Tab-separated table of C-alpha atoms in Angstrom:
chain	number	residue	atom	x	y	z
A	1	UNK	CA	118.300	123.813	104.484
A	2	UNK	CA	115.656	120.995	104.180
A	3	UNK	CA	112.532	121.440	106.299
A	4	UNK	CA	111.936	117.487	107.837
A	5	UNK	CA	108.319	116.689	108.671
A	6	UNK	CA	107.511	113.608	110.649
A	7	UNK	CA	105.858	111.126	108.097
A	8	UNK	CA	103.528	109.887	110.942
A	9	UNK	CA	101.903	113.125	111.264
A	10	UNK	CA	102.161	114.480	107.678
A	11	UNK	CA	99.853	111.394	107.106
A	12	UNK	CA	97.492	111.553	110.334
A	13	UNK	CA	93.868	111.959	109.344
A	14	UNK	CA	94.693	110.926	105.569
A	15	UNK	CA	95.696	107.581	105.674
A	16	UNK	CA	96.998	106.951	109.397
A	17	UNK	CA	95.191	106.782	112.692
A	18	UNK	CA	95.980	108.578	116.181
A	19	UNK	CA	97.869	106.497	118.960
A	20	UNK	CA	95.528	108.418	121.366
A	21	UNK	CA	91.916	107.688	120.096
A	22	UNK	CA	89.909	109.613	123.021
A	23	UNK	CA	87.947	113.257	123.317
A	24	UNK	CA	87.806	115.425	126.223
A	25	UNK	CA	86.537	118.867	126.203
A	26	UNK	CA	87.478	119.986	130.030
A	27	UNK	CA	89.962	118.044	131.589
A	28	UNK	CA	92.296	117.223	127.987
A	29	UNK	CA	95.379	118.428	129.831
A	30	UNK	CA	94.343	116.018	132.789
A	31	UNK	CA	94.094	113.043	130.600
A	32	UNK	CA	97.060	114.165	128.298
A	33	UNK	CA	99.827	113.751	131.003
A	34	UNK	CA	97.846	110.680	132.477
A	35	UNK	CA	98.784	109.185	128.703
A	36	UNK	CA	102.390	110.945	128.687
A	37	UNK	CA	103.307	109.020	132.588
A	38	UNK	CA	101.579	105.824	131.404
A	39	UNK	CA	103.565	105.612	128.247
A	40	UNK	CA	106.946	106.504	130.433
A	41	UNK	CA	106.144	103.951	132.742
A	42	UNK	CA	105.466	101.319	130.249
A	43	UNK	CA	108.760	102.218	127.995
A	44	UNK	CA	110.690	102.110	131.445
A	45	UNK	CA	109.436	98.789	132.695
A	46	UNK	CA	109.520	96.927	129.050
A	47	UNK	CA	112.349	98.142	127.584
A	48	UNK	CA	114.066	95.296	126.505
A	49	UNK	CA	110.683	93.966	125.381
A	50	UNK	CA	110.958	94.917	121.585
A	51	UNK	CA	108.277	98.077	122.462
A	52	UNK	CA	107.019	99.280	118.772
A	53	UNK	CA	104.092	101.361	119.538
A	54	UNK	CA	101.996	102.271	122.756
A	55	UNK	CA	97.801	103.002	121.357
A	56	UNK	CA	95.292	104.290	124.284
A	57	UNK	CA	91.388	104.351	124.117
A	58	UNK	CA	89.127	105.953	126.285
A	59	UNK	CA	85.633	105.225	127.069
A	60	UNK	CA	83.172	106.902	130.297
A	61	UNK	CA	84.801	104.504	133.034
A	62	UNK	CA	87.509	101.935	131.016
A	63	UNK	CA	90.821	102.999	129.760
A	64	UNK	CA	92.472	100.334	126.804
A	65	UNK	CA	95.943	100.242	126.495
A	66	UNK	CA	97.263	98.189	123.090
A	67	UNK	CA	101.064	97.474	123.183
A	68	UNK	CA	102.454	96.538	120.034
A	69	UNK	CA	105.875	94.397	120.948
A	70	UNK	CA	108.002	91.510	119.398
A	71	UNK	CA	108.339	89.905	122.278
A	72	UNK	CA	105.630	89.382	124.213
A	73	UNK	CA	106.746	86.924	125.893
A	74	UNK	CA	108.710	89.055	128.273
A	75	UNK	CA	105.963	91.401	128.628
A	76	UNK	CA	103.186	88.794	129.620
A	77	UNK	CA	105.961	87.250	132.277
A	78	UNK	CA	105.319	83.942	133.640
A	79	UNK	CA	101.620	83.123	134.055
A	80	UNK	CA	100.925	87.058	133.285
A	81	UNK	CA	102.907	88.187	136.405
A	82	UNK	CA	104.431	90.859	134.606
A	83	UNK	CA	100.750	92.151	133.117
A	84	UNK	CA	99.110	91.787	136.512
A	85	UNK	CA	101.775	94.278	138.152
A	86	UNK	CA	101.813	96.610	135.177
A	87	UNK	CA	97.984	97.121	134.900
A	88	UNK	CA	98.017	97.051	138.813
A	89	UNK	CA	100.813	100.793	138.194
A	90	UNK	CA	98.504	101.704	135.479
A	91	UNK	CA	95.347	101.953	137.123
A	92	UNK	CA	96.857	103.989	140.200
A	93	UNK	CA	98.316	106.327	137.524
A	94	UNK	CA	94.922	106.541	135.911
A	95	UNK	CA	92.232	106.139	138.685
A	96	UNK	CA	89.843	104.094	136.041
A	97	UNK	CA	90.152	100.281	135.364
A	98	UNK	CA	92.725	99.585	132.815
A	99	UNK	CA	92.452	96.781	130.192
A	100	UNK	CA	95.862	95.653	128.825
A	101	UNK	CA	96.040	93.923	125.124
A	102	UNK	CA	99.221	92.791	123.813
A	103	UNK	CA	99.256	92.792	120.329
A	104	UNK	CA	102.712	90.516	118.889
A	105	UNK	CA	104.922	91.706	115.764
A	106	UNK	CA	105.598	88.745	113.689
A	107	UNK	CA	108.103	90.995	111.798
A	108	UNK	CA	110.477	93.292	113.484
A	109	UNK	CA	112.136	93.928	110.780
A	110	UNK	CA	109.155	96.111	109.078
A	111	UNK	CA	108.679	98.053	112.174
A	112	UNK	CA	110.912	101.228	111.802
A	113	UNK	CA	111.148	102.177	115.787
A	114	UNK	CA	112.370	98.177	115.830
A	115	UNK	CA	115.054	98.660	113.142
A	116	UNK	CA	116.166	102.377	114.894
A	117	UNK	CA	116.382	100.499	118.239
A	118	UNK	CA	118.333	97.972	116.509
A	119	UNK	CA	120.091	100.144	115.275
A	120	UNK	CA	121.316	101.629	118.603
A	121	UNK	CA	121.911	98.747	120.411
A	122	UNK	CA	124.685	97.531	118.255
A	123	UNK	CA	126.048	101.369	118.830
A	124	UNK	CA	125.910	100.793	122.451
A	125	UNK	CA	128.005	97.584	121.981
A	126	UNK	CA	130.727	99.535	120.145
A	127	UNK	CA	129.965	98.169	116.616
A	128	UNK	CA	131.430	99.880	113.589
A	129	UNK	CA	128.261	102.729	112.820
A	130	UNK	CA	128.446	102.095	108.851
A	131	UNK	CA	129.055	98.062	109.172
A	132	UNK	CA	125.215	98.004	111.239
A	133	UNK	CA	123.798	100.408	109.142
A	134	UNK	CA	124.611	97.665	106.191
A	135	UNK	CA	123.462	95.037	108.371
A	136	UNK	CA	120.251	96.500	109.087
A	137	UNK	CA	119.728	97.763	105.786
A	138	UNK	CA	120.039	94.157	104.108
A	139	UNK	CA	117.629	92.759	106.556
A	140	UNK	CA	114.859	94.870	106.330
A	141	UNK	CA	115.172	94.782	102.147
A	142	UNK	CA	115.412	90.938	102.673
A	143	UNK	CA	111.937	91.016	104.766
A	144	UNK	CA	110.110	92.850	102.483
A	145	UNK	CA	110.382	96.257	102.387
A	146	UNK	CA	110.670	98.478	99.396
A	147	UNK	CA	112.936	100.524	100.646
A	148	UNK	CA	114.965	102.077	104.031
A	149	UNK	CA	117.001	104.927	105.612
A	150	UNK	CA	118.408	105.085	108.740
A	151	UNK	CA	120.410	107.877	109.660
A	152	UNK	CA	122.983	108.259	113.407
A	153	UNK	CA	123.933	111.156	114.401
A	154	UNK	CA	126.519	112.483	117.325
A	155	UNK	CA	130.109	111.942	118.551
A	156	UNK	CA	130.269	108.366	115.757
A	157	UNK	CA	133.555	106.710	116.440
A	158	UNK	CA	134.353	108.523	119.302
A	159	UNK	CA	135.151	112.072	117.560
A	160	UNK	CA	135.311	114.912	118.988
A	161	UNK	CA	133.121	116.883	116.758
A	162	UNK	CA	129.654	115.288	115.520
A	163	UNK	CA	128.287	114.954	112.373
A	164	UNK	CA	125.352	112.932	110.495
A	165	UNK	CA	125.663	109.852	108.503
A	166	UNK	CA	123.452	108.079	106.764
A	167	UNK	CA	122.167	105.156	104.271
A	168	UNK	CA	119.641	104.311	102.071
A	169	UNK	CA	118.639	101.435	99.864
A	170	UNK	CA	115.858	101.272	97.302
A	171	UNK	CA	112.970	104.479	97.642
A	172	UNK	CA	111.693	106.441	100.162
A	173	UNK	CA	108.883	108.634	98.504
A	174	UNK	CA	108.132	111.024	101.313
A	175	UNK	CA	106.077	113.811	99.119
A	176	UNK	CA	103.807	110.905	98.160
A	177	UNK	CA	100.828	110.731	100.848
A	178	UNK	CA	99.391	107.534	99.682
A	179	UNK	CA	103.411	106.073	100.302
A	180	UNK	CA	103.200	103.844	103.534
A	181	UNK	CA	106.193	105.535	105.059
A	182	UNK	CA	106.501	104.032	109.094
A	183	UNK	CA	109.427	106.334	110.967
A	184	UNK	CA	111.133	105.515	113.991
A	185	UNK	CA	113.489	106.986	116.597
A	186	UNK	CA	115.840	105.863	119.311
A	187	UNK	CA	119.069	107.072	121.101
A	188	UNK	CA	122.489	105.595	121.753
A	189	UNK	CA	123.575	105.512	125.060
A	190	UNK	CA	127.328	105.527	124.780
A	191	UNK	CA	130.535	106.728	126.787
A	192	UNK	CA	131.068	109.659	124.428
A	193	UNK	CA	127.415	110.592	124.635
A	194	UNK	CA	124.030	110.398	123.365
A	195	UNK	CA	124.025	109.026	119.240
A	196	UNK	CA	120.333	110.037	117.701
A	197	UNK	CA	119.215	106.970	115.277
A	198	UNK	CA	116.064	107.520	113.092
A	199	UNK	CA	114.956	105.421	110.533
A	200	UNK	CA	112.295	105.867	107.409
A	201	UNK	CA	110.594	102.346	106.259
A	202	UNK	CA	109.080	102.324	102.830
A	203	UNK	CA	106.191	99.175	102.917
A	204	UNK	CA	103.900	100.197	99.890
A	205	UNK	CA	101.139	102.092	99.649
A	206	UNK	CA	97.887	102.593	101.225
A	207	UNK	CA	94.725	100.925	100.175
A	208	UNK	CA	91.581	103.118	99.246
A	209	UNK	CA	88.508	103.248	100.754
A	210	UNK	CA	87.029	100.326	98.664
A	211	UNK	CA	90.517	98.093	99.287
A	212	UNK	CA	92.055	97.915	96.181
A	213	UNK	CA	95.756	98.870	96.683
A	214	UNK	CA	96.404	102.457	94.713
A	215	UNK	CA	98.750	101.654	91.491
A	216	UNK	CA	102.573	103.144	91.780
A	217	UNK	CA	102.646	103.276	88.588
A	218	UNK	CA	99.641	106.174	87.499
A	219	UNK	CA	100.597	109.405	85.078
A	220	UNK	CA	99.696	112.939	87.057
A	221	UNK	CA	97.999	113.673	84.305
A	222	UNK	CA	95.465	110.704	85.118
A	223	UNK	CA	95.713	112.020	88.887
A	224	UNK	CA	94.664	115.439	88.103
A	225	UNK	CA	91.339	114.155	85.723
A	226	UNK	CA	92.999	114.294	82.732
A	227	UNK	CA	92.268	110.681	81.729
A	228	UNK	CA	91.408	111.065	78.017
A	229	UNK	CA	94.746	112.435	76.900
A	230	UNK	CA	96.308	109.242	77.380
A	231	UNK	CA	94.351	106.432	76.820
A	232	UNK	CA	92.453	108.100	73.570
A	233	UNK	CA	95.381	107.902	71.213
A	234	UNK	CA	95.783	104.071	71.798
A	235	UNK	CA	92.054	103.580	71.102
A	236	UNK	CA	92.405	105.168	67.513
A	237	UNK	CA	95.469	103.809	66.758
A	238	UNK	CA	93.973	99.994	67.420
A	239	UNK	CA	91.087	100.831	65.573
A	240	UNK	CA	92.362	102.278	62.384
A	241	UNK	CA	93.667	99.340	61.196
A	242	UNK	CA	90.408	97.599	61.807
A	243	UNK	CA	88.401	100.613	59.253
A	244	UNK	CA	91.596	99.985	56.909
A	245	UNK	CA	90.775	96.628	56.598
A	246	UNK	CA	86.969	97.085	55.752
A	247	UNK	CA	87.802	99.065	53.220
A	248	UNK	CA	89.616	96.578	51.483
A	249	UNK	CA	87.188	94.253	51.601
A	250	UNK	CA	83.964	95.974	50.294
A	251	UNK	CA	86.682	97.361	47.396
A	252	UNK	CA	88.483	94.219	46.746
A	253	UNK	CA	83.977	92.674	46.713
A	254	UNK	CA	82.920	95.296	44.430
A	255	UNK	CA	85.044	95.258	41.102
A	256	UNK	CA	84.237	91.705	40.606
A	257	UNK	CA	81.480	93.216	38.136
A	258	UNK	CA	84.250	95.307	36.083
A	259	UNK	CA	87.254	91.853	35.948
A	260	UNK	CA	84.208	89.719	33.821
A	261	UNK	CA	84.969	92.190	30.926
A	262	UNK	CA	88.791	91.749	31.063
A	263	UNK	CA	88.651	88.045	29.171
A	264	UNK	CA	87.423	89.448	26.257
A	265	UNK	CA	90.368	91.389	25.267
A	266	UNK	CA	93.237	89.481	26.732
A	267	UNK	CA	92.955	85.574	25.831
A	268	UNK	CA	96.518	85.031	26.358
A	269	UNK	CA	96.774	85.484	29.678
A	270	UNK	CA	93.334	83.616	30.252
A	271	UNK	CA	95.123	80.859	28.331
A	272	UNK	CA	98.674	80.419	30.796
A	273	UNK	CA	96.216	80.781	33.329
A	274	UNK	CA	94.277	77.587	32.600
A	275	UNK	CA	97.588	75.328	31.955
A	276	UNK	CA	98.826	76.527	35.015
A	277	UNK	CA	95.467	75.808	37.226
A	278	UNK	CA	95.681	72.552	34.777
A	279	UNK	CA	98.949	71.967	36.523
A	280	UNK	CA	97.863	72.504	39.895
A	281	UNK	CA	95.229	69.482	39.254
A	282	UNK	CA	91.826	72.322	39.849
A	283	UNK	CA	89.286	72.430	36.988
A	284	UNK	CA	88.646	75.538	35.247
A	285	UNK	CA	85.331	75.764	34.235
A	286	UNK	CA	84.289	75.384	38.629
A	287	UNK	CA	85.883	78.119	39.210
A	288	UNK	CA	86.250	80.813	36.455
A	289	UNK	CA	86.083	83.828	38.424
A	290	UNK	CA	88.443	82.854	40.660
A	291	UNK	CA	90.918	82.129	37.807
A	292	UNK	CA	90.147	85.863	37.112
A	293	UNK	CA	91.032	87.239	40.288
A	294	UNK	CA	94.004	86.000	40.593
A	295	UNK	CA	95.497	86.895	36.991
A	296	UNK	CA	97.469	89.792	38.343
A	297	UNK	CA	98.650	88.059	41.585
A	298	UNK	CA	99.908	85.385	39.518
A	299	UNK	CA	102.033	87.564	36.919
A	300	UNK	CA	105.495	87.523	39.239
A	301	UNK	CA	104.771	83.629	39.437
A	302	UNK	CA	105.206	83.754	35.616
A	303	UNK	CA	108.304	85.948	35.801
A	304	UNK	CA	109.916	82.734	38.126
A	305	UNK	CA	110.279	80.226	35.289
A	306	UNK	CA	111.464	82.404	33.072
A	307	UNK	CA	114.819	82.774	35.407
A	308	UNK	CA	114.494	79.162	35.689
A	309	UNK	CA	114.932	78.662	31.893
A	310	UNK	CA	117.797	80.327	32.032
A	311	UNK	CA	120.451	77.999	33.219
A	312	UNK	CA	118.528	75.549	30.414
A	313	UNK	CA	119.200	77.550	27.742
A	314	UNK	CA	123.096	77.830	29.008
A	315	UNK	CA	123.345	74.022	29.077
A	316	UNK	CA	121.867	73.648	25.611
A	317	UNK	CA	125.018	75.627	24.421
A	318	UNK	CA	127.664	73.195	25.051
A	319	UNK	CA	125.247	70.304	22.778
A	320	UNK	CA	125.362	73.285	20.102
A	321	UNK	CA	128.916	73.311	20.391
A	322	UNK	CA	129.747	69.730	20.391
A	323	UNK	CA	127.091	68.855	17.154
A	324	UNK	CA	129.320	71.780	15.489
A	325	UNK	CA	132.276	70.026	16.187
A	326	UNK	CA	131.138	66.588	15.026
A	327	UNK	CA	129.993	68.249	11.652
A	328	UNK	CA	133.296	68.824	10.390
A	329	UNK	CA	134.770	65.332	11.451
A	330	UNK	CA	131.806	63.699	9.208
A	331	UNK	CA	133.103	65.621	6.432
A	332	UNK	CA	136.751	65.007	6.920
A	333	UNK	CA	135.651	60.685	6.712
A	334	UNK	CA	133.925	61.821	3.211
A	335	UNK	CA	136.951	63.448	2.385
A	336	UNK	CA	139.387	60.301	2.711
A	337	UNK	CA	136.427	58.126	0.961
């Protein structure tokens, strides 16, 4: 059976940060449960708030708390009632002066604990468990995201004996570290029981150290240093043609020495050459090496007229044929003289 690791922590310390960013040598248990009740509390009070994530820092006598929400709104209250009272709860929970920053989501749809909850509340209101997973799914795509899986699991319809469902659309690397993967949880509350959601959001991938986004795209073998197999066969195949080519050129320049001897013995050819470089209008005695060079390109250009001639020669037949067959009517006229 598959093994699941949580994508958060498969990536902590690689890519992704801690939630809790404080040390304590002694009293860690101490200020572990003081996190664990403050996080309660502040899930209790704001739960319709759009909670996505709950980040603590500690320093010697201040205590940060960053909510993450999508509606701040209702967590800030009117005039910051509802921030007064809460850092008033968090500081008797604590026993250090509390600093509360409210950090808003502009995208809810790209926060996977956002889609899970979504996900759940339309269980809760007796919605059809595969029509919202749809839903869902075709929002977050729409958003941005490159790709999502949400999965419920429990008594769905009302049956008496669970099961797991679940739905994905586009890719969800998970082996891939440098894959942003963001994974979120939340439960149904309904009159059959509790329905687990959990949802996997795929938003990219991470940037490196110097902020140039990694490429999706990149062989293993270039991963594991093996850079020269691939890129060194393109590099001689562009530049053989480029060698090819300069070897034409320095053979095609030197024989000019050895085509100044070639006149002498055929004076034919020289001779069509020059009516038909007379025909093109160029003078021959400018140019005679040129009209050298290009004696043997020019020999299928000779071959051209000759198939031209042809039809000529067929249409001088019938003028053959009809002086023959005047001859004999000039004899039959001598004839009757």
């Amino acid at each position: 059976m598959g093994q699941k690791v949580n994508p958060i922590g498969f990536r902590l310390g690689v890519y992704r940060n801690w939630d809790a960013r404080w040390y304590a040598d002694k009293e860690y248990t101490k200020l572990l449960h003081e996190d664990i009740a403050m996080r309660r509390l502040i899930g209790s009070r704001l739960r319709n708030a759009g909670l996505a994530r709950i980040e603590t820092e500690r320093s010697a006598n201040q205590l940060t708390v960053i909510i993450q929400t999508a509606k701040p709104g209702i967590v800030i209250g009117k005039q910051g009632a509802s921030v007064d009272a809460l850092r008033d709860e968090l500081e008797r929970i604590s026993g250090k002066k509390v600093r509360v920053t409210i950090h808003e989501i502009k995208t809810p749809e790209l926060d996977a604990t956002l889609v899970a909850e979504n996900v759940a509340s339309q269980l809760e209101k007796r919605i059809a468990f595969r029509r919202a997973l749809k839903q869902t799914l075709m929002r977050s795509m729409r958003a941005g995201a490159k790709g999502v899986k949400i999965q419920v699991s429990g008594r769905l319809g009302g049956s008496e004996m669970s099961r797991r469902e679940w739905d994905r659309d586009g890719r969800v690397p998970l082996h891939t570290l440098r894959a942003n993967i963001d994974y979120g949880k939340a439960e149904a509350r309904t009159t059959f029981g509790r329905i687990g959601v959990q949802c996997w959001l795929y938003l990219g991938d991470f940037v490196t150290a110097t902020g140039e986004p990694i490429a999706p795209g990149k062989d293993r073998a270039e991963d594991r240093g093996l850079e020269d197999r691939v890129p060194v066969p393109a590099a001689r195949v562009a530049e053989a043609p480029a060698e090819a080519v300069a070897v034409i050129t320095e053979a095609v320049d030197v024989p000019e020495v050895e085509i100044e001897e070639l006149p002498t013995d055929d004076v034919v050819e020289i001779d069509e050459d020059e009516e038909v470089i007379a025909a093109a209008g160029v003078d021959p005695g400018a140019g005679g090496e040129k009209v050298e060079k290009l004696t043997p390109k020019r020999a299928p250009a000779r071959r051209k007229p000759v198939v031209a001639k042809k039809p000529a020669s067929v249409s001088r037949v019938p003028k053959k044929l009809v002086k023959k067959a005047d001859a004999p009517a000039d004899v039959a006229e001598e004839e009757e003289e």
